[in-house]
């Protein structure tokens, strides 16, 4: 059966989008090829026409998710969003409850740390790009330590979100998120003591 030109590329992008959501909601080890392909409405056999291995899929899904996150942040900045709003949106109840569509770092960081060097390098590239954009939002963005502070702020945000997702109590999760917002704003220089 012949397909239209561009069908294979579109199918590949669809698999990447589905895999990215599956990995973020179920974890890399919890999301198998058959589950991902089933969620994509495709057979397992179609997988190998697009990816050489699950590891290759993980690497590309992580790259795709990070690029989407980066693009989203850039669009917010273009719309005039300030750092405080970025922090509050990231550390929100909506983000806490939607791991599948949320930050790949908060959902996958422990598993990314156990992946191959090429996957970790792909993650590092996306992280550096995101942190650089975040640094531009800092009150003293031109200072030499802006990237270091932005990395610390992002690390605080990721860890806070992971903690809030780990507790079953909504009230406790909200306390964790509120504490994270306050700490991130202080670190950013947006709040004084």
PDB file of C-alpha atoms in Angstrom:
ATOM      1  CA  UNK A   1       0.000   0.000   0.000  1.00  0.00           C
ATOM      2  CA  UNK A   2       1.372   3.417  -0.964  1.00  0.00           C
ATOM      3  CA  UNK A   3       1.032   6.441   1.290  1.00  0.00           C
ATOM      4  CA  UNK A   4       1.048  10.136   0.484  1.00  0.00           C
ATOM      5  CA  UNK A   5       4.325  11.985   0.520  1.00  0.00           C
ATOM      6  CA  UNK A   6       5.100  13.067   4.085  1.00  0.00           C
ATOM      7  CA  UNK A   7       3.063  10.262   5.663  1.00  0.00           C
ATOM      8  CA  UNK A   8       6.112   8.585   7.203  1.00  0.00           C
ATOM      9  CA  UNK A   9       7.368  11.850   8.722  1.00  0.00           C
ATOM     10  CA  UNK A  10       3.910  12.658  10.093  1.00  0.00           C
ATOM     11  CA  UNK A  11       3.598   9.165  11.573  1.00  0.00           C
ATOM     12  CA  UNK A  12       7.027   9.495  13.167  1.00  0.00           C
ATOM     13  CA  UNK A  13       6.060  12.827  14.757  1.00  0.00           C
ATOM     14  CA  UNK A  14       2.826  11.283  16.019  1.00  0.00           C
ATOM     15  CA  UNK A  15       4.744   8.390  17.614  1.00  0.00           C
ATOM     16  CA  UNK A  16       7.144  10.894  19.237  1.00  0.00           C
ATOM     17  CA  UNK A  17       4.280  12.949  20.670  1.00  0.00           C
ATOM     18  CA  UNK A  18       2.508   9.886  22.057  1.00  0.00           C
ATOM     19  CA  UNK A  19       5.752   8.412  23.434  1.00  0.00           C
ATOM     20  CA  UNK A  20       6.655  11.692  25.105  1.00  0.00           C
ATOM     21  CA  UNK A  21       3.315  11.740  26.938  1.00  0.00           C
ATOM     22  CA  UNK A  22       3.552   8.043  27.822  1.00  0.00           C
ATOM     23  CA  UNK A  23       7.095   8.407  29.166  1.00  0.00           C
ATOM     24  CA  UNK A  24       6.115  11.433  31.270  1.00  0.00           C
ATOM     25  CA  UNK A  25       3.014   9.761  32.702  1.00  0.00           C
ATOM     26  CA  UNK A  26       4.267   6.173  33.088  1.00  0.00           C
ATOM     27  CA  UNK A  27       8.027   6.574  33.169  1.00  0.00           C
ATOM     28  CA  UNK A  28      10.534   5.255  30.657  1.00  0.00           C
ATOM     29  CA  UNK A  29      10.578   1.799  32.221  1.00  0.00           C
ATOM     30  CA  UNK A  30       6.786   1.728  32.597  1.00  0.00           C
ATOM     31  CA  UNK A  31       5.993   2.637  29.007  1.00  0.00           C
ATOM     32  CA  UNK A  32       6.622  -0.239  26.639  1.00  0.00           C
ATOM     33  CA  UNK A  33       6.762  -0.186  22.860  1.00  0.00           C
ATOM     34  CA  UNK A  34       3.455  -2.047  22.512  1.00  0.00           C
ATOM     35  CA  UNK A  35       1.645   0.383  24.834  1.00  0.00           C
ATOM     36  CA  UNK A  36       3.071   3.414  23.047  1.00  0.00           C
ATOM     37  CA  UNK A  37       2.246   2.049  19.610  1.00  0.00           C
ATOM     38  CA  UNK A  38      -1.240   1.039  20.753  1.00  0.00           C
ATOM     39  CA  UNK A  39      -1.833   4.538  22.122  1.00  0.00           C
ATOM     40  CA  UNK A  40      -0.644   5.883  18.760  1.00  0.00           C
ATOM     41  CA  UNK A  41      -3.131   3.626  16.970  1.00  0.00           C
ATOM     42  CA  UNK A  42      -0.360   1.661  15.271  1.00  0.00           C
ATOM     43  CA  UNK A  43       1.030  -1.866  15.377  1.00  0.00           C
ATOM     44  CA  UNK A  44       4.278  -2.839  17.094  1.00  0.00           C
ATOM     45  CA  UNK A  45       5.774  -3.727  13.728  1.00  0.00           C
ATOM     46  CA  UNK A  46       5.457  -0.132  12.572  1.00  0.00           C
ATOM     47  CA  UNK A  47       7.792   0.992  15.354  1.00  0.00           C
ATOM     48  CA  UNK A  48      10.969  -0.262  13.690  1.00  0.00           C
ATOM     49  CA  UNK A  49      10.203   1.565  10.457  1.00  0.00           C
ATOM     50  CA  UNK A  50      10.711   4.780  12.444  1.00  0.00           C
ATOM     51  CA  UNK A  51      13.133   4.041  15.313  1.00  0.00           C
ATOM     52  CA  UNK A  52      16.013   1.615  15.704  1.00  0.00           C
ATOM     53  CA  UNK A  53      15.372   0.992  19.419  1.00  0.00           C
ATOM     54  CA  UNK A  54      13.446   2.134  22.459  1.00  0.00           C
ATOM     55  CA  UNK A  55      16.564   4.026  23.542  1.00  0.00           C
ATOM     56  CA  UNK A  56      16.499   6.009  20.286  1.00  0.00           C
ATOM     57  CA  UNK A  57      12.819   6.767  20.882  1.00  0.00           C
ATOM     58  CA  UNK A  58      13.539   7.911  24.453  1.00  0.00           C
ATOM     59  CA  UNK A  59      16.335  10.196  23.252  1.00  0.00           C
ATOM     60  CA  UNK A  60      14.176  11.777  20.555  1.00  0.00           C
ATOM     61  CA  UNK A  61      11.111  12.035  22.794  1.00  0.00           C
ATOM     62  CA  UNK A  62      13.159  13.809  25.466  1.00  0.00           C
ATOM     63  CA  UNK A  63      14.612  16.149  22.848  1.00  0.00           C
ATOM     64  CA  UNK A  64      11.157  16.855  21.429  1.00  0.00           C
ATOM     65  CA  UNK A  65       9.613  17.505  24.862  1.00  0.00           C
ATOM     66  CA  UNK A  66      12.452  19.844  25.852  1.00  0.00           C
ATOM     67  CA  UNK A  67      12.194  21.722  22.544  1.00  0.00           C
ATOM     68  CA  UNK A  68       8.446  22.113  23.067  1.00  0.00           C
ATOM     69  CA  UNK A  69       9.038  23.405  26.607  1.00  0.00           C
ATOM     70  CA  UNK A  70      11.666  25.836  25.309  1.00  0.00           C
ATOM     71  CA  UNK A  71       9.365  27.083  22.549  1.00  0.00           C
ATOM     72  CA  UNK A  72       6.535  27.557  25.043  1.00  0.00           C
ATOM     73  CA  UNK A  73       8.768  29.626  27.348  1.00  0.00           C
ATOM     74  CA  UNK A  74       9.963  31.770  24.429  1.00  0.00           C
ATOM     75  CA  UNK A  75       6.344  32.442  23.386  1.00  0.00           C
ATOM     76  CA  UNK A  76       5.473  33.477  26.948  1.00  0.00           C
ATOM     77  CA  UNK A  77       8.427  35.857  27.039  1.00  0.00           C
ATOM     78  CA  UNK A  78       7.387  37.366  23.691  1.00  0.00           C
ATOM     79  CA  UNK A  79       3.933  37.919  25.206  1.00  0.00           C
ATOM     80  CA  UNK A  80       5.512  39.855  28.087  1.00  0.00           C
ATOM     81  CA  UNK A  81       5.272  37.244  30.828  1.00  0.00           C
ATOM     82  CA  UNK A  82       7.547  37.949  33.783  1.00  0.00           C
ATOM     83  CA  UNK A  83       9.631  35.464  35.768  1.00  0.00           C
ATOM     84  CA  UNK A  84       7.180  35.394  38.674  1.00  0.00           C
ATOM     85  CA  UNK A  85       4.385  34.198  36.388  1.00  0.00           C
ATOM     86  CA  UNK A  86       6.651  31.547  34.853  1.00  0.00           C
ATOM     87  CA  UNK A  87       7.479  30.244  38.340  1.00  0.00           C
ATOM     88  CA  UNK A  88       3.847  30.326  39.499  1.00  0.00           C
ATOM     89  CA  UNK A  89       2.637  28.521  36.357  1.00  0.00           C
ATOM     90  CA  UNK A  90       5.316  25.873  36.700  1.00  0.00           C
ATOM     91  CA  UNK A  91       4.583  25.304  40.394  1.00  0.00           C
ATOM     92  CA  UNK A  92       0.814  25.160  39.948  1.00  0.00           C
ATOM     93  CA  UNK A  93      -1.782  22.557  40.844  1.00  0.00           C
ATOM     94  CA  UNK A  94      -2.575  22.168  37.133  1.00  0.00           C
ATOM     95  CA  UNK A  95       1.052  21.285  36.338  1.00  0.00           C
ATOM     96  CA  UNK A  96       1.258  18.984  39.366  1.00  0.00           C
ATOM     97  CA  UNK A  97      -1.679  16.906  38.157  1.00  0.00           C
ATOM     98  CA  UNK A  98      -0.713  16.751  34.469  1.00  0.00           C
ATOM     99  CA  UNK A  99       2.640  15.002  34.280  1.00  0.00           C
ATOM    100  CA  UNK A 100       1.924  13.658  30.782  1.00  0.00           C
ATOM    101  CA  UNK A 101       1.823  17.161  29.292  1.00  0.00           C
ATOM    102  CA  UNK A 102       4.176  18.819  31.758  1.00  0.00           C
ATOM    103  CA  UNK A 103       7.866  19.364  32.231  1.00  0.00           C
ATOM    104  CA  UNK A 104       9.989  16.425  31.053  1.00  0.00           C
ATOM    105  CA  UNK A 105      12.584  17.160  33.726  1.00  0.00           C
ATOM    106  CA  UNK A 106      10.141  16.823  36.623  1.00  0.00           C
ATOM    107  CA  UNK A 107       8.643  13.666  35.159  1.00  0.00           C
ATOM    108  CA  UNK A 108      11.771  11.882  33.946  1.00  0.00           C
ATOM    109  CA  UNK A 109      14.925  13.197  35.623  1.00  0.00           C
ATOM    110  CA  UNK A 110      15.773  10.098  37.700  1.00  0.00           C
ATOM    111  CA  UNK A 111      15.312   7.896  34.636  1.00  0.00           C
ATOM    112  CA  UNK A 112      17.249  10.226  32.334  1.00  0.00           C
ATOM    113  CA  UNK A 113      20.175   9.978  34.758  1.00  0.00           C
ATOM    114  CA  UNK A 114      20.229   6.212  34.102  1.00  0.00           C
ATOM    115  CA  UNK A 115      20.100   6.479  30.297  1.00  0.00           C
ATOM    116  CA  UNK A 116      23.011   6.236  27.878  1.00  0.00           C
ATOM    117  CA  UNK A 117      25.477   9.076  27.448  1.00  0.00           C
ATOM    118  CA  UNK A 118      23.932  10.217  24.132  1.00  0.00           C
ATOM    119  CA  UNK A 119      20.488  10.534  25.798  1.00  0.00           C
ATOM    120  CA  UNK A 120      21.978  12.414  28.746  1.00  0.00           C
ATOM    121  CA  UNK A 121      23.844  14.707  26.323  1.00  0.00           C
ATOM    122  CA  UNK A 122      20.573  15.369  24.496  1.00  0.00           C
ATOM    123  CA  UNK A 123      18.971  16.232  27.833  1.00  0.00           C
ATOM    124  CA  UNK A 124      21.888  18.497  28.798  1.00  0.00           C
ATOM    125  CA  UNK A 125      21.590  20.422  25.534  1.00  0.00           C
ATOM    126  CA  UNK A 126      17.862  21.018  26.118  1.00  0.00           C
ATOM    127  CA  UNK A 127      18.472  21.922  29.762  1.00  0.00           C
ATOM    128  CA  UNK A 128      21.164  24.457  28.862  1.00  0.00           C
ATOM    129  CA  UNK A 129      18.897  26.089  26.293  1.00  0.00           C
ATOM    130  CA  UNK A 130      15.964  26.317  28.716  1.00  0.00           C
ATOM    131  CA  UNK A 131      18.105  27.648  31.575  1.00  0.00           C
ATOM    132  CA  UNK A 132      19.660  30.262  29.292  1.00  0.00           C
ATOM    133  CA  UNK A 133      16.189  31.511  28.370  1.00  0.00           C
ATOM    134  CA  UNK A 134      15.130  31.462  32.026  1.00  0.00           C
ATOM    135  CA  UNK A 135      18.262  33.433  32.963  1.00  0.00           C
ATOM    136  CA  UNK A 136      17.199  36.212  30.608  1.00  0.00           C
ATOM    137  CA  UNK A 137      14.159  36.774  32.840  1.00  0.00           C
ATOM    138  CA  UNK A 138      16.213  37.393  35.984  1.00  0.00           C
ATOM    139  CA  UNK A 139      16.325  40.945  37.348  1.00  0.00           C
ATOM    140  CA  UNK A 140      20.097  40.986  36.775  1.00  0.00           C
ATOM    141  CA  UNK A 141      20.137  38.911  33.594  1.00  0.00           C
ATOM    142  CA  UNK A 142      23.432  40.392  32.417  1.00  0.00           C
ATOM    143  CA  UNK A 143      25.335  39.429  35.565  1.00  0.00           C
ATOM    144  CA  UNK A 144      27.977  36.709  35.236  1.00  0.00           C
ATOM    145  CA  UNK A 145      26.144  34.405  37.630  1.00  0.00           C
ATOM    146  CA  UNK A 146      22.701  34.635  35.933  1.00  0.00           C
ATOM    147  CA  UNK A 147      23.001  31.186  34.350  1.00  0.00           C
ATOM    148  CA  UNK A 148      24.127  29.661  37.639  1.00  0.00           C
ATOM    149  CA  UNK A 149      21.177  31.236  39.477  1.00  0.00           C
ATOM    150  CA  UNK A 150      18.731  30.237  36.737  1.00  0.00           C
ATOM    151  CA  UNK A 151      20.005  26.642  36.987  1.00  0.00           C
ATOM    152  CA  UNK A 152      19.480  26.699  40.759  1.00  0.00           C
ATOM    153  CA  UNK A 153      15.991  28.183  40.352  1.00  0.00           C
ATOM    154  CA  UNK A 154      15.033  25.559  37.782  1.00  0.00           C
ATOM    155  CA  UNK A 155      16.446  22.779  39.973  1.00  0.00           C
ATOM    156  CA  UNK A 156      14.406  24.092  42.890  1.00  0.00           C
ATOM    157  CA  UNK A 157      11.280  24.203  40.711  1.00  0.00           C
ATOM    158  CA  UNK A 158      11.780  20.657  39.383  1.00  0.00           C
ATOM    159  CA  UNK A 159      12.419  19.222  42.854  1.00  0.00           C
ATOM    160  CA  UNK A 160       9.440  21.071  44.311  1.00  0.00           C
ATOM    161  CA  UNK A 161       7.155  19.741  41.602  1.00  0.00           C
ATOM    162  CA  UNK A 162       8.454  16.201  42.114  1.00  0.00           C
ATOM    163  CA  UNK A 163       7.797  16.426  45.871  1.00  0.00           C
ATOM    164  CA  UNK A 164       4.299  17.820  45.327  1.00  0.00           C
ATOM    165  CA  UNK A 165       3.506  14.993  42.914  1.00  0.00           C
ATOM    166  CA  UNK A 166       4.774  12.380  45.362  1.00  0.00           C
ATOM    167  CA  UNK A 167       2.423  13.181  48.246  1.00  0.00           C
ATOM    168  CA  UNK A 168      -1.183  11.957  48.171  1.00  0.00           C
ATOM    169  CA  UNK A 169      -2.550  14.871  50.206  1.00  0.00           C
ATOM    170  CA  UNK A 170      -3.679  17.774  48.003  1.00  0.00           C
ATOM    171  CA  UNK A 171      -3.369  20.145  50.968  1.00  0.00           C
ATOM    172  CA  UNK A 172       0.237  19.064  51.588  1.00  0.00           C
ATOM    173  CA  UNK A 173       1.035  19.276  47.865  1.00  0.00           C
ATOM    174  CA  UNK A 174      -0.290  22.855  47.819  1.00  0.00           C
ATOM    175  CA  UNK A 175       1.946  23.736  50.785  1.00  0.00           C
ATOM    176  CA  UNK A 176       4.954  22.290  48.977  1.00  0.00           C
ATOM    177  CA  UNK A 177       4.138  24.232  45.804  1.00  0.00           C
ATOM    178  CA  UNK A 178       3.596  27.506  47.700  1.00  0.00           C
ATOM    179  CA  UNK A 179       6.895  27.059  49.549  1.00  0.00           C
ATOM    180  CA  UNK A 180       8.653  26.370  46.258  1.00  0.00           C
ATOM    181  CA  UNK A 181       7.210  29.506  44.659  1.00  0.00           C
ATOM    182  CA  UNK A 182       8.381  31.626  47.580  1.00  0.00           C
ATOM    183  CA  UNK A 183      11.871  30.074  47.612  1.00  0.00           C
ATOM    184  CA  UNK A 184      12.281  30.415  43.820  1.00  0.00           C
ATOM    185  CA  UNK A 185      11.184  34.061  43.909  1.00  0.00           C
ATOM    186  CA  UNK A 186      13.647  34.784  46.725  1.00  0.00           C
ATOM    187  CA  UNK A 187      16.463  33.089  44.838  1.00  0.00           C
ATOM    188  CA  UNK A 188      15.549  35.088  41.753  1.00  0.00           C
ATOM    189  CA  UNK A 189      15.665  38.320  43.732  1.00  0.00           C
ATOM    190  CA  UNK A 190      11.948  38.943  43.187  1.00  0.00           C
ATOM    191  CA  UNK A 191      11.145  38.807  46.926  1.00  0.00           C
ATOM    192  CA  UNK A 192      13.033  40.375  49.789  1.00  0.00           C
ATOM    193  CA  UNK A 193      13.347  38.879  53.268  1.00  0.00           C
TER     194      UNK A 193
END
